[in-house]
Short mmCIF file of N, CA and C in Angstrom, two decimals:
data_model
loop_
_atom_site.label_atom_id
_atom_site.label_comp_id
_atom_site.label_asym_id
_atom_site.label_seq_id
_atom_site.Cartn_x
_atom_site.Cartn_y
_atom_site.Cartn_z
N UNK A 1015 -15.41 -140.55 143.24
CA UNK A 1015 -15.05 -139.63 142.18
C UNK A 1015 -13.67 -139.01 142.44
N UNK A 1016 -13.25 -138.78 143.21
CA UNK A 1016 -12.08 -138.09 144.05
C UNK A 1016 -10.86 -138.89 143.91
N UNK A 1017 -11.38 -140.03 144.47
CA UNK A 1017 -10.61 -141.30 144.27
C UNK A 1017 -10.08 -141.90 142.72
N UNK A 1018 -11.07 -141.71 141.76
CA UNK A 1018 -10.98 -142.41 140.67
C UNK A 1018 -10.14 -140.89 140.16
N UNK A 1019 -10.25 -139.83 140.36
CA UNK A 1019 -9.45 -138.28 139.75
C UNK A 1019 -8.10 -138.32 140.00
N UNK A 1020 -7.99 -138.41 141.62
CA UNK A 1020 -6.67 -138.70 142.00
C UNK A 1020 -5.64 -139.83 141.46
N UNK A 1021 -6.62 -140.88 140.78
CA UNK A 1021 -5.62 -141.80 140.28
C UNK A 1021 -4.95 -142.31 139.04
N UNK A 1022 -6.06 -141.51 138.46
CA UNK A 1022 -6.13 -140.85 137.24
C UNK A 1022 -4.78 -139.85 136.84
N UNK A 1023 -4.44 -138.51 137.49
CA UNK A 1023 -3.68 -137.66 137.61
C UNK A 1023 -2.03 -138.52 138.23
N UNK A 1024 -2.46 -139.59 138.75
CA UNK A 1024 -0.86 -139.96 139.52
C UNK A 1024 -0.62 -140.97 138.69
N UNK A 1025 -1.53 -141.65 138.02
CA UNK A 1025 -1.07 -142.51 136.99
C UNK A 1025 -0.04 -141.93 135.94
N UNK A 1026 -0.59 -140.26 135.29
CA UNK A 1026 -0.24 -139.46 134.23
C UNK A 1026 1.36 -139.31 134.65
N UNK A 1027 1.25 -138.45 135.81
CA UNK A 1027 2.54 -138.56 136.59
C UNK A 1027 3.50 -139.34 136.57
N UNK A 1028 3.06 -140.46 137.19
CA UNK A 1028 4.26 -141.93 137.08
C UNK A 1028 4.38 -142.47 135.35
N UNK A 1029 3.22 -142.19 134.16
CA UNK A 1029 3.27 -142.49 133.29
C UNK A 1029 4.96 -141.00 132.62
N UNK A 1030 4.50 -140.51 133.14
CA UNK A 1030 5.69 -139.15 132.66
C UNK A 1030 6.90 -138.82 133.05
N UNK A 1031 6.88 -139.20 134.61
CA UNK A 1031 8.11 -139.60 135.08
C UNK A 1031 8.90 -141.22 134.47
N UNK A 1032 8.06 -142.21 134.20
CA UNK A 1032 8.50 -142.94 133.80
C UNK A 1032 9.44 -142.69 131.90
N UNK A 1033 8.65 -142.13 131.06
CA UNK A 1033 9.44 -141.23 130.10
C UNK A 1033 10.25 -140.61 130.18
N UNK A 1034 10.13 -139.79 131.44
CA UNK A 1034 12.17 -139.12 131.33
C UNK A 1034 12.98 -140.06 132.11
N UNK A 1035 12.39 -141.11 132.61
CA UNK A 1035 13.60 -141.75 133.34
C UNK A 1035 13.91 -142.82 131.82
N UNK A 1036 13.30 -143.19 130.98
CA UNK A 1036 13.64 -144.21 129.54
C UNK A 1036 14.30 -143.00 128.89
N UNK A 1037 14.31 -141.62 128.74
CA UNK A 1037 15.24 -140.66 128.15
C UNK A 1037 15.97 -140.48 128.63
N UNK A 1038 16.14 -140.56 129.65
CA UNK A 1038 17.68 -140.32 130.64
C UNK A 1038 18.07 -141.36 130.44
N UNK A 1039 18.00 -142.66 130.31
CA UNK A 1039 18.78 -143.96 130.15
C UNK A 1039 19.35 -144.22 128.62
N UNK A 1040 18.61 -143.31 127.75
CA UNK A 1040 18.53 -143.22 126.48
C UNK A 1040 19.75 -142.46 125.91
N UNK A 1041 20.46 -143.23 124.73
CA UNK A 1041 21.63 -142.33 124.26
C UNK A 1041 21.24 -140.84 123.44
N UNK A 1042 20.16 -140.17 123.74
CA UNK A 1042 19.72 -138.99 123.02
C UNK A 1042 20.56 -137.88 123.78
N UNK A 1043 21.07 -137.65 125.19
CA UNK A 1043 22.04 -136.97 125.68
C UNK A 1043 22.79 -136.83 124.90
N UNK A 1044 23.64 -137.76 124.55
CA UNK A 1044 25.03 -137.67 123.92
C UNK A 1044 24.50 -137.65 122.61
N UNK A 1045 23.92 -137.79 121.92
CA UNK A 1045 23.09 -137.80 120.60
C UNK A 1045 23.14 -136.23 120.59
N UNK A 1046 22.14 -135.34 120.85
CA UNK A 1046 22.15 -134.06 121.15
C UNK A 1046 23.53 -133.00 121.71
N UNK A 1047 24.59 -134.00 122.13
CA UNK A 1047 25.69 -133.22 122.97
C UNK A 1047 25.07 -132.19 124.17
N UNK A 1048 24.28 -133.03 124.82
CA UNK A 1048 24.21 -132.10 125.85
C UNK A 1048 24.51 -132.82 127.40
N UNK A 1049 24.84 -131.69 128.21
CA UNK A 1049 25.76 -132.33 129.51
C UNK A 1049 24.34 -132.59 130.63
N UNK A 1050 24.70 -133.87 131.26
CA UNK A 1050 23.53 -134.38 132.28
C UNK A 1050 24.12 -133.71 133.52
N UNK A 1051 23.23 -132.86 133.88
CA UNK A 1051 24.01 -132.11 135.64
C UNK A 1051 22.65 -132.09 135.80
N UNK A 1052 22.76 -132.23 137.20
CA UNK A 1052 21.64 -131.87 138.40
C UNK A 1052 20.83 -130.76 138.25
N UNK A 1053 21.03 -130.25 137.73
CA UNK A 1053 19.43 -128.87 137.30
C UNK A 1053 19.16 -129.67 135.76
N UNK A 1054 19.42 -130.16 134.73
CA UNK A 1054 19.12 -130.35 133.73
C UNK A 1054 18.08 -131.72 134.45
N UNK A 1055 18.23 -132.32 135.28
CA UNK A 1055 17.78 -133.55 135.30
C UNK A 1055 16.52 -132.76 136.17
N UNK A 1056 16.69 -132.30 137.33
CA UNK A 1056 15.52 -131.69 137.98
C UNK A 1056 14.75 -130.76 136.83
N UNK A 1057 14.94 -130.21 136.05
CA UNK A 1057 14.32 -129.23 134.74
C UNK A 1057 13.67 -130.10 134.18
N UNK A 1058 14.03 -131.39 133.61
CA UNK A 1058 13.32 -132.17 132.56
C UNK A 1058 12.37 -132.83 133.56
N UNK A 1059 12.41 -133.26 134.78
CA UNK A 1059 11.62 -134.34 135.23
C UNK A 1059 10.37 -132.95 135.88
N UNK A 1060 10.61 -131.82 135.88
CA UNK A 1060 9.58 -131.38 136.92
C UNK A 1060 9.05 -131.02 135.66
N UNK A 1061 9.41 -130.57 134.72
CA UNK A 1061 8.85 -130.34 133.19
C UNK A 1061 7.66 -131.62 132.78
N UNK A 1062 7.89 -132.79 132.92
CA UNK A 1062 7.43 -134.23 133.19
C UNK A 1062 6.40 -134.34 134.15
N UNK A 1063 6.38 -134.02 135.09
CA UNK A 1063 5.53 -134.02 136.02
C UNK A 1063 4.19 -133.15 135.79
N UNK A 1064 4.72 -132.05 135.39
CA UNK A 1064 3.67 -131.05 134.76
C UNK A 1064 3.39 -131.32 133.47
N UNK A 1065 3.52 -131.89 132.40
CA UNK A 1065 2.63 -132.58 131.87
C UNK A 1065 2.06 -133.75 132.24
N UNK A 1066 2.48 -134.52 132.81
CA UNK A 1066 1.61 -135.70 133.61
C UNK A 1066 0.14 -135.08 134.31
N UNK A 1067 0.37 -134.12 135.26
CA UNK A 1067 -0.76 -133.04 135.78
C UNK A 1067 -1.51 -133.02 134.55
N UNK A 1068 -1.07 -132.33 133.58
CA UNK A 1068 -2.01 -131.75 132.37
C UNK A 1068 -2.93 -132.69 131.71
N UNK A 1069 -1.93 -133.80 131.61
CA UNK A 1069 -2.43 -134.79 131.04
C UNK A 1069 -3.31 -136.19 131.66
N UNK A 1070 -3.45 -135.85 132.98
CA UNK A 1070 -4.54 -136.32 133.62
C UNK A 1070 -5.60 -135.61 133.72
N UNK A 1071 -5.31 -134.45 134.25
CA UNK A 1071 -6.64 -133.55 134.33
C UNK A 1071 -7.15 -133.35 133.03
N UNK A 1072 -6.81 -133.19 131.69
CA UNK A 1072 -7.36 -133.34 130.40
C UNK A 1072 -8.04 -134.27 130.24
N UNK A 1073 -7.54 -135.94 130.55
CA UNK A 1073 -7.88 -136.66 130.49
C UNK A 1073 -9.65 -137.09 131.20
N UNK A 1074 -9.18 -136.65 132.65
CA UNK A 1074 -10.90 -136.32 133.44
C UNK A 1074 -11.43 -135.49 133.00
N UNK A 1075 -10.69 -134.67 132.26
CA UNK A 1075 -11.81 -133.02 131.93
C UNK A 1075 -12.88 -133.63 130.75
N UNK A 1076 -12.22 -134.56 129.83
CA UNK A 1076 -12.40 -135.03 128.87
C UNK A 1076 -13.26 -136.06 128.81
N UNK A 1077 -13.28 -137.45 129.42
CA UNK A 1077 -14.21 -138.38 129.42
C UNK A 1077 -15.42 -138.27 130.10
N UNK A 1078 -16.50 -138.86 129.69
CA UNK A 1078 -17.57 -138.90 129.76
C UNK A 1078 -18.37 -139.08 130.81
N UNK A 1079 -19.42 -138.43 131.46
CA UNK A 1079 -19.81 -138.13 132.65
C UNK A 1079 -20.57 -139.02 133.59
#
């Protein structure tokens, strides 16, 4: 159970980190005019990460027992 939670939650993670790294490669920066610096990139990805969290643990909170 632990096992199947944990992988669950790091899947969400790598599923979310993988989204801001296809938005960071993505012309929506310059689309938006906004400047890519080193806190904007750490801001969006830890922002990412914490929904990945959310969205695993929702996910276990959620399916069936």
């Amino acid at each position: 159970m632990i096992v199947g939670a944990l992988a669950g939650i790091l899947g969400a993670i790598l599923m979310a980190v993988g989204i801001e790294a296809a938005l960071l490669l993505s012309p929506y920066l310059t689309f938006f005019g906004i400047h890519q610096t080193a806190r904007f990139v750490v801001v969006t990805l830890l922002a990412h990460i914490v929904f990945g969290v959310g969205l695993g643990a929702g996910v276990l909170w959620l399916r069936p027992h």
